[in-house]
């Protein structure tokens, strides 16, 4: 996660100069200078790339030269206050954590709860399907089941509703790095925000058989939380 210092437009200009990075809603980004504490999220292809970025940032903050070929990153770092890895405390916001903990407080261990799991949006439908199946697999491993799913490319939104046992919900409320709250593919976890008009009794195994939709698009490498449209919830029963 990039914590931006100063105008978000300066960050947007600098990040465009880094080869291989692409921002969603660039025009909107330039006009969002009213945010006093803007944040941006970078999706890196693997842990090697992540470590390289963090290593460059450490060199920058300690006054070391970045070396030849890293001038674009120097300009990006000049617009930042901090870089850190997105973790369980980010995925489960304090208010949501308190609600989940309260909801399961009087529930038995054999009971379950439906929650919303928002995924990191991938522009490629193939990659989005792979990500979704991987998360559904983790839900199955935790003893849960898929309830419904929703993907809206126009607003870069992809989420699922899942029914999880109390034990798994407790791990989420505790922000465990080894549970669903520790998955890199997960952006946010929230209590169920809408009532479904149709209840679907699908097992995770059945949901895992859904074929990925066709698509040849490239993955989006960076997204901004201002454009996740968290107030919009749309789940279509399978």
PDB file of C-alpha atoms in Angstrom, residues 87-105 166-183 189:
ATOM      1  CA  UNK A  87      -2.384  -7.185   5.695  1.00  0.00           C
ATOM      2  CA  UNK A  88      -5.153  -8.648   7.904  1.00  0.00           C
ATOM      3  CA  UNK A  89      -5.670  -5.380   9.801  1.00  0.00           C
ATOM      4  CA  UNK A  90      -6.371  -3.640   6.493  1.00  0.00           C
ATOM      5  CA  UNK A  91      -8.674  -6.360   5.210  1.00  0.00           C
ATOM      6  CA  UNK A  92     -10.751  -6.383   8.393  1.00  0.00           C
ATOM      7  CA  UNK A  93     -11.481  -2.813   9.454  1.00  0.00           C
ATOM      8  CA  UNK A  94     -11.973  -2.158  13.173  1.00  0.00           C
ATOM      9  CA  UNK A  95     -15.704  -1.463  12.915  1.00  0.00           C
ATOM     10  CA  UNK A  96     -16.290  -4.637  10.897  1.00  0.00           C
ATOM     11  CA  UNK A  97     -14.135  -6.668  13.274  1.00  0.00           C
ATOM     12  CA  UNK A  98     -16.223  -5.523  16.226  1.00  0.00           C
ATOM     13  CA  UNK A  99     -19.487  -6.397  14.460  1.00  0.00           C
ATOM     14  CA  UNK A 100     -18.282  -9.883  13.540  1.00  0.00           C
ATOM     15  CA  UNK A 101     -17.009 -10.547  17.068  1.00  0.00           C
ATOM     16  CA  UNK A 102     -20.315  -9.380  18.520  1.00  0.00           C
ATOM     17  CA  UNK A 103     -22.410 -11.472  16.126  1.00  0.00           C
ATOM     18  CA  UNK A 104     -20.652 -14.737  16.996  1.00  0.00           C
ATOM     19  CA  UNK A 105     -20.364 -14.042  20.719  1.00  0.00           C
ATOM     20  CA  UNK A 166     -18.069 -19.647  13.802  1.00  0.00           C
ATOM     21  CA  UNK A 167     -14.478 -20.837  14.188  1.00  0.00           C
ATOM     22  CA  UNK A 168     -13.482 -19.318  10.825  1.00  0.00           C
ATOM     23  CA  UNK A 169     -15.336 -16.086  11.615  1.00  0.00           C
ATOM     24  CA  UNK A 170     -13.491 -15.878  14.924  1.00  0.00           C
ATOM     25  CA  UNK A 171     -10.153 -16.167  13.127  1.00  0.00           C
ATOM     26  CA  UNK A 172     -11.224 -13.331  10.827  1.00  0.00           C
ATOM     27  CA  UNK A 173     -12.293 -11.166  13.776  1.00  0.00           C
ATOM     28  CA  UNK A 174      -8.897 -11.862  15.329  1.00  0.00           C
ATOM     29  CA  UNK A 175      -7.267 -10.842  12.029  1.00  0.00           C
ATOM     30  CA  UNK A 176      -5.374 -14.084  11.822  1.00  0.00           C
ATOM     31  CA  UNK A 177      -2.671 -14.082   9.121  1.00  0.00           C
ATOM     32  CA  UNK A 178      -3.165 -17.825   8.582  1.00  0.00           C
ATOM     33  CA  UNK A 179      -6.886 -17.694   7.794  1.00  0.00           C
ATOM     34  CA  UNK A 180      -8.984 -16.039   5.108  1.00  0.00           C
ATOM     35  CA  UNK A 181      -7.998 -12.624   6.457  1.00  0.00           C
ATOM     36  CA  UNK A 182      -4.419 -13.446   5.483  1.00  0.00           C
ATOM     37  CA  UNK A 183      -5.101 -14.191   1.806  1.00  0.00           C
ATOM     38  CA  UNK A 189     -13.932  -8.675   4.632  1.00  0.00           C
TER      39      UNK A 189
END
